[in-house]
mmCIF file with all atom_site columns, C-alpha atoms in Angstrom:
data_model
loop_
_atom_site.group_PDB
_atom_site.id
_atom_site.type_symbol
_atom_site.label_atom_id
_atom_site.label_alt_id
_atom_site.label_comp_id
_atom_site.label_asym_id
_atom_site.label_entity_id
_atom_site.label_seq_id
_atom_site.pdbx_PDB_ins_code
_atom_site.Cartn_x
_atom_site.Cartn_y
_atom_site.Cartn_z
_atom_site.occupancy
_atom_site.B_iso_or_equiv
_atom_site.pdbx_formal_charge
_atom_site.auth_seq_id
_atom_site.auth_comp_id
_atom_site.auth_asym_id
_atom_site.auth_atom_id
_atom_site.pdbx_PDB_model_num
ATOM 1   C CA . MET A 1 1   ? 32.287  -70.398 17.163 1.00 72.00 ? 1   MET A CA 1
ATOM 2   C CA . VAL A 1 2   ? 34.623  -68.006 15.672 1.00 72.00 ? 2   VAL A CA 1
ATOM 3   C CA . THR A 1 3   ? 34.263  -63.918 16.864 1.00 62.00 ? 3   THR A CA 1
ATOM 4   C CA . LEU A 1 4   ? 35.588  -61.107 14.853 1.00 66.00 ? 4   LEU A CA 1
ATOM 5   C CA . GLN A 1 5   ? 36.594  -58.292 16.351 1.00 64.00 ? 5   GLN A CA 1
ATOM 6   C CA . LEU A 1 6   ? 36.155  -55.068 13.457 1.00 64.00 ? 6   LEU A CA 1
ATOM 7   C CA . VAL A 1 7   ? 39.186  -52.331 14.602 1.00 65.00 ? 7   VAL A CA 1
ATOM 8   C CA . SER A 1 8   ? 39.711  -49.312 12.650 1.00 65.00 ? 8   SER A CA 1
ATOM 9   C CA . ASP A 1 9   ? 41.225  -45.872 13.522 1.00 70.00 ? 9   ASP A CA 1
ATOM 10  C CA . THR A 1 10  ? 38.196  -44.428 11.114 1.00 69.00 ? 10  THR A CA 1
ATOM 11  C CA . LEU A 1 11  ? 35.562  -46.450 11.918 1.00 71.00 ? 11  LEU A CA 1
ATOM 12  C CA . THR A 1 12  ? 34.626  -46.698 15.438 1.00 72.00 ? 12  THR A CA 1
ATOM 13  C CA . PRO A 1 13  ? 34.916  -43.289 16.385 1.00 76.00 ? 13  PRO A CA 1
ATOM 14  C CA . GLU A 1 14  ? 32.721  -42.517 13.955 1.00 71.00 ? 14  GLU A CA 1
ATOM 15  C CA . LEU A 1 15  ? 29.905  -45.619 15.216 1.00 73.00 ? 15  LEU A CA 1
ATOM 16  C CA . GLU A 1 16  ? 31.197  -44.670 18.418 1.00 77.00 ? 16  GLU A CA 1
ATOM 17  C CA . ARG A 1 17  ? 30.028  -40.470 17.829 1.00 73.00 ? 17  ARG A CA 1
ATOM 18  C CA . MET A 1 18  ? 26.737  -41.611 16.719 1.00 73.00 ? 18  MET A CA 1
ATOM 19  C CA . HIS A 1 19  ? 25.723  -43.514 19.277 1.00 74.00 ? 19  HIS A CA 1
ATOM 20  C CA . ARG A 1 20  ? 26.677  -40.902 21.872 1.00 73.00 ? 20  ARG A CA 1
ATOM 21  C CA . ALA A 1 21  ? 24.266  -38.668 19.273 1.00 70.00 ? 21  ALA A CA 1
ATOM 22  C CA . LEU A 1 22  ? 21.391  -41.389 19.649 1.00 73.00 ? 22  LEU A CA 1
ATOM 23  C CA . VAL A 1 23  ? 21.233  -41.551 22.669 1.00 77.00 ? 23  VAL A CA 1
ATOM 24  C CA . ASP A 1 24  ? 21.236  -38.368 23.517 1.00 79.00 ? 24  ASP A CA 1
ATOM 25  C CA . PRO A 1 25  ? 18.853  -36.398 21.108 1.00 81.00 ? 25  PRO A CA 1
ATOM 26  C CA . GLY A 1 26  ? 18.215  -33.162 22.921 1.00 85.00 ? 26  GLY A CA 1
ATOM 27  C CA . PRO A 1 27  ? 20.607  -31.136 20.667 1.00 83.00 ? 27  PRO A CA 1
ATOM 28  C CA . VAL A 1 28  ? 18.874  -32.496 17.596 1.00 81.00 ? 28  VAL A CA 1
ATOM 29  C CA . MET A 1 29  ? 15.857  -31.422 18.629 1.00 85.00 ? 29  MET A CA 1
ATOM 30  C CA . ARG A 1 30  ? 16.922  -28.480 19.555 1.00 88.00 ? 30  ARG A CA 1
ATOM 31  C CA . THR A 1 31  ? 17.987  -28.305 16.020 1.00 85.00 ? 31  THR A CA 1
ATOM 32  C CA . ILE A 1 32  ? 14.431  -28.800 14.832 1.00 86.00 ? 32  ILE A CA 1
ATOM 33  C CA . ALA A 1 33  ? 13.090  -26.156 17.328 1.00 90.00 ? 33  ALA A CA 1
ATOM 34  C CA . ASN A 1 34  ? 14.628  -23.844 15.520 1.00 89.00 ? 34  ASN A CA 1
ATOM 35  C CA . VAL A 1 35  ? 13.589  -25.573 12.582 1.00 87.00 ? 35  VAL A CA 1
ATOM 36  C CA . LEU A 1 36  ? 9.962   -25.692 13.297 1.00 89.00 ? 36  LEU A CA 1
ATOM 37  C CA . ASP A 1 37  ? 10.698  -21.461 14.484 1.00 92.00 ? 37  ASP A CA 1
ATOM 38  C CA . ARG A 1 38  ? 11.779  -21.039 10.780 1.00 89.00 ? 38  ARG A CA 1
ATOM 39  C CA . GLY A 1 39  ? 9.138   -22.360 9.382  1.00 90.00 ? 39  GLY A CA 1
ATOM 40  C CA . VAL A 1 40  ? 6.539   -20.170 10.688 1.00 92.00 ? 40  VAL A CA 1
ATOM 41  C CA . LYS A 1 41  ? 8.075   -17.347 9.685  1.00 93.00 ? 41  LYS A CA 1
ATOM 42  C CA . ARG A 1 42  ? 8.214   -18.149 6.870  1.00 91.00 ? 42  ARG A CA 1
ATOM 43  C CA . ASN A 1 43  ? 4.814   -18.835 6.520  1.00 91.00 ? 43  ASN A CA 1
ATOM 44  C CA . PHE A 1 44  ? 4.371   -15.637 7.584  1.00 93.00 ? 44  PHE A CA 1
ATOM 45  C CA . ARG A 1 45  ? 6.446   -13.782 4.600  1.00 92.00 ? 45  ARG A CA 1
ATOM 46  C CA . ALA A 1 46  ? 4.811   -15.659 2.127  1.00 92.00 ? 46  ALA A CA 1
ATOM 47  C CA . GLU A 1 47  ? 1.544   -15.903 3.700  1.00 92.00 ? 47  GLU A CA 1
ATOM 48  C CA . GLY A 1 48  ? 0.376   -18.978 3.224  1.00 89.00 ? 48  GLY A CA 1
ATOM 49  C CA . ARG A 1 49  ? 3.095   -22.037 2.473  1.00 84.00 ? 49  ARG A CA 1
ATOM 50  C CA . PRO A 1 50  ? 2.591   -24.267 0.020  1.00 81.00 ? 50  PRO A CA 1
ATOM 51  C CA . THR A 1 51  ? -0.508  -23.306 -0.214 1.00 85.00 ? 51  THR A CA 1
ATOM 52  C CA . LYS A 1 52  ? -1.378  -19.235 -0.074 1.00 90.00 ? 52  LYS A CA 1
ATOM 53  C CA . TRP A 1 53  ? -4.227  -18.112 2.644  1.00 91.00 ? 53  TRP A CA 1
ATOM 54  C CA . PRO A 1 54  ? -7.615  -16.619 1.647  1.00 90.00 ? 54  PRO A CA 1
ATOM 55  C CA . ARG A 1 55  ? -7.555  -13.205 0.516  1.00 90.00 ? 55  ARG A CA 1
ATOM 56  C CA . LEU A 1 56  ? -8.761  -10.351 3.096  1.00 85.00 ? 56  LEU A CA 1
ATOM 57  C CA . ALA A 1 57  ? -12.512 -10.143 3.106  1.00 83.00 ? 57  ALA A CA 1
ATOM 58  C CA . ALA A 1 58  ? -12.695 -6.555  2.134  1.00 81.00 ? 58  ALA A CA 1
ATOM 59  C CA . SER A 1 59  ? -14.739 -5.741  4.765  1.00 76.00 ? 59  SER A CA 1
ATOM 60  C CA . THR A 1 60  ? -11.297 -6.288  6.288  1.00 77.00 ? 60  THR A CA 1
ATOM 61  C CA . SER A 1 61  ? -9.615  -4.393  3.918  1.00 74.00 ? 61  SER A CA 1
ATOM 62  C CA . GLY A 1 62  ? -11.964 -1.329  3.735  1.00 66.00 ? 62  GLY A CA 1
ATOM 63  C CA . ARG A 1 63  ? -11.307 -1.185  8.119  1.00 68.00 ? 63  ARG A CA 1
ATOM 64  C CA . LYS A 1 64  ? -7.577  -1.167  6.733  1.00 60.00 ? 64  LYS A CA 1
ATOM 65  C CA . VAL A 1 65  ? -7.881  2.544   5.574  1.00 58.00 ? 65  VAL A CA 1
ATOM 66  C CA . THR A 1 66  ? -8.547  5.848   8.003  1.00 60.00 ? 66  THR A CA 1
ATOM 67  C CA . LYS A 1 67  ? -11.066 8.732   6.246  1.00 59.00 ? 67  LYS A CA 1
ATOM 68  C CA . GLY A 1 68  ? -7.920  10.725  4.752  1.00 64.00 ? 68  GLY A CA 1
ATOM 69  C CA . GLY A 1 69  ? -6.722  7.384   2.641  1.00 62.00 ? 69  GLY A CA 1
ATOM 70  C CA . LYS A 1 70  ? -3.759  6.747   4.962  1.00 64.00 ? 70  LYS A CA 1
ATOM 71  C CA . ARG A 1 71  ? -4.019  3.117   5.453  1.00 61.00 ? 71  ARG A CA 1
ATOM 72  C CA . ARG A 1 72  ? -4.337  1.831   9.049  1.00 61.00 ? 72  ARG A CA 1
ATOM 73  C CA . GLY A 1 73  ? -1.729  -1.812  10.543 1.00 61.00 ? 73  GLY A CA 1
ATOM 74  C CA . SER A 1 74  ? -0.285  -3.822  8.182  1.00 68.00 ? 74  SER A CA 1
ATOM 75  C CA . ALA A 1 75  ? -1.073  -4.878  3.894  1.00 74.00 ? 75  ALA A CA 1
ATOM 76  C CA . HIS A 1 76  ? 0.173   -8.318  4.890  1.00 83.00 ? 76  HIS A CA 1
ATOM 77  C CA . ILE A 1 77  ? -1.993  -10.854 6.815  1.00 88.00 ? 77  ILE A CA 1
ATOM 78  C CA . LEU A 1 78  ? -1.988  -11.964 9.996  1.00 89.00 ? 78  LEU A CA 1
ATOM 79  C CA . ARG A 1 79  ? 0.313   -9.454  10.920 1.00 87.00 ? 79  ARG A CA 1
ATOM 80  C CA . ASP A 1 80  ? -1.874  -6.015  11.226 1.00 83.00 ? 80  ASP A CA 1
ATOM 81  C CA . THR A 1 81  ? 0.063   -5.376  14.480 1.00 87.00 ? 81  THR A CA 1
ATOM 82  C CA . GLY A 1 82  ? 3.007   -8.329  14.867 1.00 91.00 ? 82  GLY A CA 1
ATOM 83  C CA . ARG A 1 83  ? 1.563   -9.798  18.109 1.00 95.00 ? 83  ARG A CA 1
ATOM 84  C CA . LEU A 1 84  ? 0.007   -12.996 16.140 1.00 96.00 ? 84  LEU A CA 1
ATOM 85  C CA . ILE A 1 85  ? 3.788   -13.705 15.243 1.00 95.00 ? 85  ILE A CA 1
ATOM 86  C CA . GLY A 1 86  ? 5.429   -12.198 18.050 1.00 96.00 ? 86  GLY A CA 1
ATOM 87  C CA . SER A 1 87  ? 4.316   -14.673 20.081 1.00 96.00 ? 87  SER A CA 1
ATOM 88  C CA . ILE A 1 88  ? 4.977   -17.464 18.414 1.00 95.00 ? 88  ILE A CA 1
ATOM 89  C CA . GLN A 1 89  ? 7.641   -19.608 20.901 1.00 95.00 ? 89  GLN A CA 1
ATOM 90  C CA . SER A 1 90  ? 9.098   -22.951 20.098 1.00 93.00 ? 90  SER A CA 1
ATOM 91  C CA . ARG A 1 91  ? 10.960  -25.533 23.287 1.00 93.00 ? 91  ARG A CA 1
ATOM 92  C CA . SER A 1 92  ? 12.682  -28.568 22.966 1.00 92.00 ? 92  SER A CA 1
ATOM 93  C CA . GLY A 1 93  ? 14.257  -31.071 25.825 1.00 91.00 ? 93  GLY A CA 1
ATOM 94  C CA . THR A 1 94  ? 15.932  -34.240 25.284 1.00 88.00 ? 94  THR A CA 1
ATOM 95  C CA . PHE A 1 95  ? 12.397  -35.678 23.251 1.00 85.00 ? 95  PHE A CA 1
ATOM 96  C CA . PHE A 1 96  ? 10.588  -33.510 22.151 1.00 87.00 ? 96  PHE A CA 1
ATOM 97  C CA . ALA A 1 97  ? 10.471  -30.435 20.017 1.00 87.00 ? 97  ALA A CA 1
ATOM 98  C CA . GLU A 1 98  ? 7.469   -28.253 19.436 1.00 88.00 ? 98  GLU A CA 1
ATOM 99  C CA . ILE A 1 99  ? 6.100   -24.503 18.951 1.00 90.00 ? 99  ILE A CA 1
ATOM 100 C CA . GLY A 1 100 ? 3.268   -22.748 19.718 1.00 91.00 ? 100 GLY A CA 1
ATOM 101 C CA . THR A 1 101 ? 1.336   -19.775 20.834 1.00 93.00 ? 101 THR A CA 1
ATOM 102 C CA . ALA A 1 102 ? -1.013  -18.496 23.863 1.00 94.00 ? 102 ALA A CA 1
ATOM 103 C CA . LEU A 1 103 ? -3.191  -16.189 22.120 1.00 94.00 ? 103 LEU A CA 1
ATOM 104 C CA . VAL A 1 104 ? -6.110  -16.905 22.229 1.00 92.00 ? 104 VAL A CA 1
ATOM 105 C CA . TYR A 1 105 ? -7.164  -16.482 18.877 1.00 91.00 ? 105 TYR A CA 1
ATOM 106 C CA . ALA A 1 106 ? -4.821  -17.781 16.927 1.00 93.00 ? 106 ALA A CA 1
ATOM 107 C CA . PRO A 1 107 ? -6.411  -21.139 16.984 1.00 91.00 ? 107 PRO A CA 1
ATOM 108 C CA . ALA A 1 108 ? -9.587  -19.294 14.708 1.00 91.00 ? 108 ALA A CA 1
ATOM 109 C CA . HIS A 1 109 ? -6.830  -18.259 12.464 1.00 92.00 ? 109 HIS A CA 1
ATOM 110 C CA . GLN A 1 110 ? -5.429  -21.910 12.136 1.00 91.00 ? 110 GLN A CA 1
ATOM 111 C CA . PHE A 1 111 ? -7.913  -23.764 12.133 1.00 88.00 ? 111 PHE A CA 1
ATOM 112 C CA . GLY A 1 112 ? -9.917  -21.088 10.607 1.00 90.00 ? 112 GLY A CA 1
ATOM 113 C CA . THR A 1 113 ? -13.903 -20.320 12.584 1.00 90.00 ? 113 THR A CA 1
ATOM 114 C CA . VAL A 1 114 ? -17.383 -19.415 12.030 1.00 88.00 ? 114 VAL A CA 1
ATOM 115 C CA . ARG A 1 115 ? -18.762 -17.986 15.254 1.00 84.00 ? 115 ARG A CA 1
ATOM 116 C CA . ALA A 1 116 ? -15.219 -15.235 15.435 1.00 83.00 ? 116 ALA A CA 1
ATOM 117 C CA . GLY A 1 117 ? -16.152 -11.254 16.295 1.00 80.00 ? 117 GLY A CA 1
ATOM 118 C CA . ARG A 1 118 ? -19.098 -9.655  19.049 1.00 83.00 ? 118 ARG A CA 1
ATOM 119 C CA . SER A 1 119 ? -21.871 -11.163 17.054 1.00 84.00 ? 119 SER A CA 1
ATOM 120 C CA . HIS A 1 120 ? -20.033 -14.233 17.017 1.00 84.00 ? 120 HIS A CA 1
ATOM 121 C CA . ASN A 1 121 ? -20.909 -14.603 13.257 1.00 85.00 ? 121 ASN A CA 1
ATOM 122 C CA . VAL A 1 122 ? -17.947 -13.244 11.321 1.00 85.00 ? 122 VAL A CA 1
ATOM 123 C CA . LYS A 1 123 ? -16.454 -16.448 9.590  1.00 90.00 ? 123 LYS A CA 1
ATOM 124 C CA . ILE A 1 124 ? -12.474 -16.332 9.473  1.00 91.00 ? 124 ILE A CA 1
ATOM 125 C CA . PRO A 1 125 ? -10.809 -18.756 7.059  1.00 92.00 ? 125 PRO A CA 1
ATOM 126 C CA . ARG A 1 126 ? -8.526  -21.160 7.778  1.00 91.00 ? 126 ARG A CA 1
ATOM 127 C CA . ARG A 1 127 ? -4.929  -19.326 7.174  1.00 92.00 ? 127 ARG A CA 1
ATOM 128 C CA . PRO A 1 128 ? -2.778  -22.057 8.686  1.00 90.00 ? 128 PRO A CA 1
ATOM 129 C CA . PHE A 1 129 ? 1.177   -20.460 10.037 1.00 92.00 ? 129 PHE A CA 1
ATOM 130 C CA . ILE A 1 130 ? 2.221   -23.373 11.973 1.00 88.00 ? 130 ILE A CA 1
ATOM 131 C CA . GLY A 1 131 ? 3.015   -26.061 9.898  1.00 78.00 ? 131 GLY A CA 1
ATOM 132 C CA . SER A 1 132 ? -0.009  -27.266 7.269  1.00 67.00 ? 132 SER A CA 1
ATOM 133 C CA . SER A 1 133 ? -3.077  -28.554 9.657  1.00 56.00 ? 133 SER A CA 1
ATOM 134 C CA . THR A 1 134 ? -4.628  -30.996 9.817  1.00 57.00 ? 134 THR A CA 1
ATOM 135 C CA . GLN A 1 135 ? -8.598  -31.100 11.344 1.00 58.00 ? 135 GLN A CA 1
ATOM 136 C CA . ASN A 1 136 ? -6.783  -32.426 14.984 1.00 57.00 ? 136 ASN A CA 1
ATOM 137 C CA . PRO A 1 137 ? -5.983  -29.244 16.852 1.00 55.00 ? 137 PRO A CA 1
ATOM 138 C CA . SER A 1 138 ? -3.387  -31.120 18.272 1.00 57.00 ? 138 SER A CA 1
ATOM 139 C CA . GLU A 1 139 ? -1.428  -32.299 15.153 1.00 61.00 ? 139 GLU A CA 1
ATOM 140 C CA . PHE A 1 140 ? -0.186  -30.581 12.447 1.00 65.00 ? 140 PHE A CA 1
ATOM 141 C CA . ARG A 1 141 ? 2.273   -31.344 9.522  1.00 71.00 ? 141 ARG A CA 1
ATOM 142 C CA . LEU A 1 142 ? 5.088   -29.860 8.610  1.00 74.00 ? 142 LEU A CA 1
ATOM 143 C CA . VAL A 1 143 ? 5.468   -28.572 5.386  1.00 77.00 ? 143 VAL A CA 1
ATOM 144 C CA . ALA A 1 144 ? 7.494   -30.182 2.535  1.00 78.00 ? 144 ALA A CA 1
ATOM 145 C CA . GLU A 1 145 ? 10.841  -27.772 2.920  1.00 81.00 ? 145 GLU A CA 1
ATOM 146 C CA . ASP A 1 146 ? 10.790  -27.282 6.630  1.00 82.00 ? 146 ASP A CA 1
ATOM 147 C CA . GLU A 1 147 ? 10.357  -31.343 7.050  1.00 80.00 ? 147 GLU A CA 1
ATOM 148 C CA . ARG A 1 148 ? 13.462  -31.319 4.407  1.00 82.00 ? 148 ARG A CA 1
ATOM 149 C CA . ASP A 1 149 ? 15.547  -29.363 7.209  1.00 81.00 ? 149 ASP A CA 1
ATOM 150 C CA . ALA A 1 150 ? 14.094  -31.316 10.097 1.00 81.00 ? 150 ALA A CA 1
ATOM 151 C CA . ILE A 1 151 ? 15.669  -34.285 8.286  1.00 80.00 ? 151 ILE A CA 1
ATOM 152 C CA . ARG A 1 152 ? 19.107  -33.246 7.111  1.00 80.00 ? 152 ARG A CA 1
ATOM 153 C CA . ALA A 1 153 ? 18.823  -31.501 11.381 1.00 76.00 ? 153 ALA A CA 1
ATOM 154 C CA . ILE A 1 154 ? 18.783  -35.237 12.447 1.00 77.00 ? 154 ILE A CA 1
ATOM 155 C CA . ASP A 1 155 ? 21.220  -36.723 9.797  1.00 77.00 ? 155 ASP A CA 1
ATOM 156 C CA . ALA A 1 156 ? 23.755  -33.971 10.776 1.00 75.00 ? 156 ALA A CA 1
ATOM 157 C CA . HIS A 1 157 ? 23.762  -34.789 13.804 1.00 71.00 ? 157 HIS A CA 1
ATOM 158 C CA . ILE A 1 158 ? 23.821  -38.821 13.982 1.00 70.00 ? 158 ILE A CA 1
ATOM 159 C CA . LEU A 1 159 ? 26.890  -37.739 11.580 1.00 71.00 ? 159 LEU A CA 1
ATOM 160 C CA . GLY A 1 160 ? 28.368  -35.060 13.770 1.00 66.00 ? 160 GLY A CA 1
ATOM 161 C CA . ARG A 1 161 ? 28.617  -32.352 11.738 1.00 62.00 ? 161 ARG A CA 1
ATOM 162 C CA . SER A 1 162 ? 26.562  -28.871 11.920 1.00 56.00 ? 162 SER A CA 1
ATOM 163 C CA . PHE A 1 163 ? 23.396  -27.919 10.854 1.00 54.00 ? 163 PHE A CA 1
ATOM 164 C CA . ILE A 1 164 ? 23.217  -24.776 8.758  1.00 51.00 ? 164 ILE A CA 1
ATOM 165 C CA . ARG A 1 165 ? 20.082  -23.604 6.048  1.00 51.00 ? 165 ARG A CA 1
ATOM 166 C CA . LEU A 1 166 ? 20.882  -20.765 4.405  1.00 44.00 ? 166 LEU A CA 1
ATOM 167 C CA . GLY A 1 167 ? 17.944  -18.460 3.864  1.00 46.00 ? 167 GLY A CA 1
ATOM 168 C CA . GLY A 1 168 ? 15.302  -17.358 5.257  1.00 46.00 ? 168 GLY A CA 1
#
């Protein structure tokens, strides 16, 4: 058998760097967690991506105006106090990237419900703020723009380049 060995001052270091990047995916997982975090913030700013969230019910909008005609809270959907968006946390480790919130009312907004309020008969429509949710409460799909960012982050990590996303 004849064996040839490729010797290259350029290619060999590139392949070694790619190998190291694949052996320790922790840094790319941190980048992906940041991509997830930015995506959630974009969802709040846009009030839904790619599909806009349902508008507030007239009864909810009406409660946001006081007797003097002044506005109480935020006119933006899901941002009345800022507590929900402020509770979003992302984490990463060697082999995972995740995002979520510990607020007990968050699933009602993410997935919608017909049993909200003191009387448990208030309907809240789905307003997925973390990605684009599926019907399974433990999974979600990335909005296409965030998925592209995650793929670019992985490519940049493997190729040893920095990943910078401009804009919001």
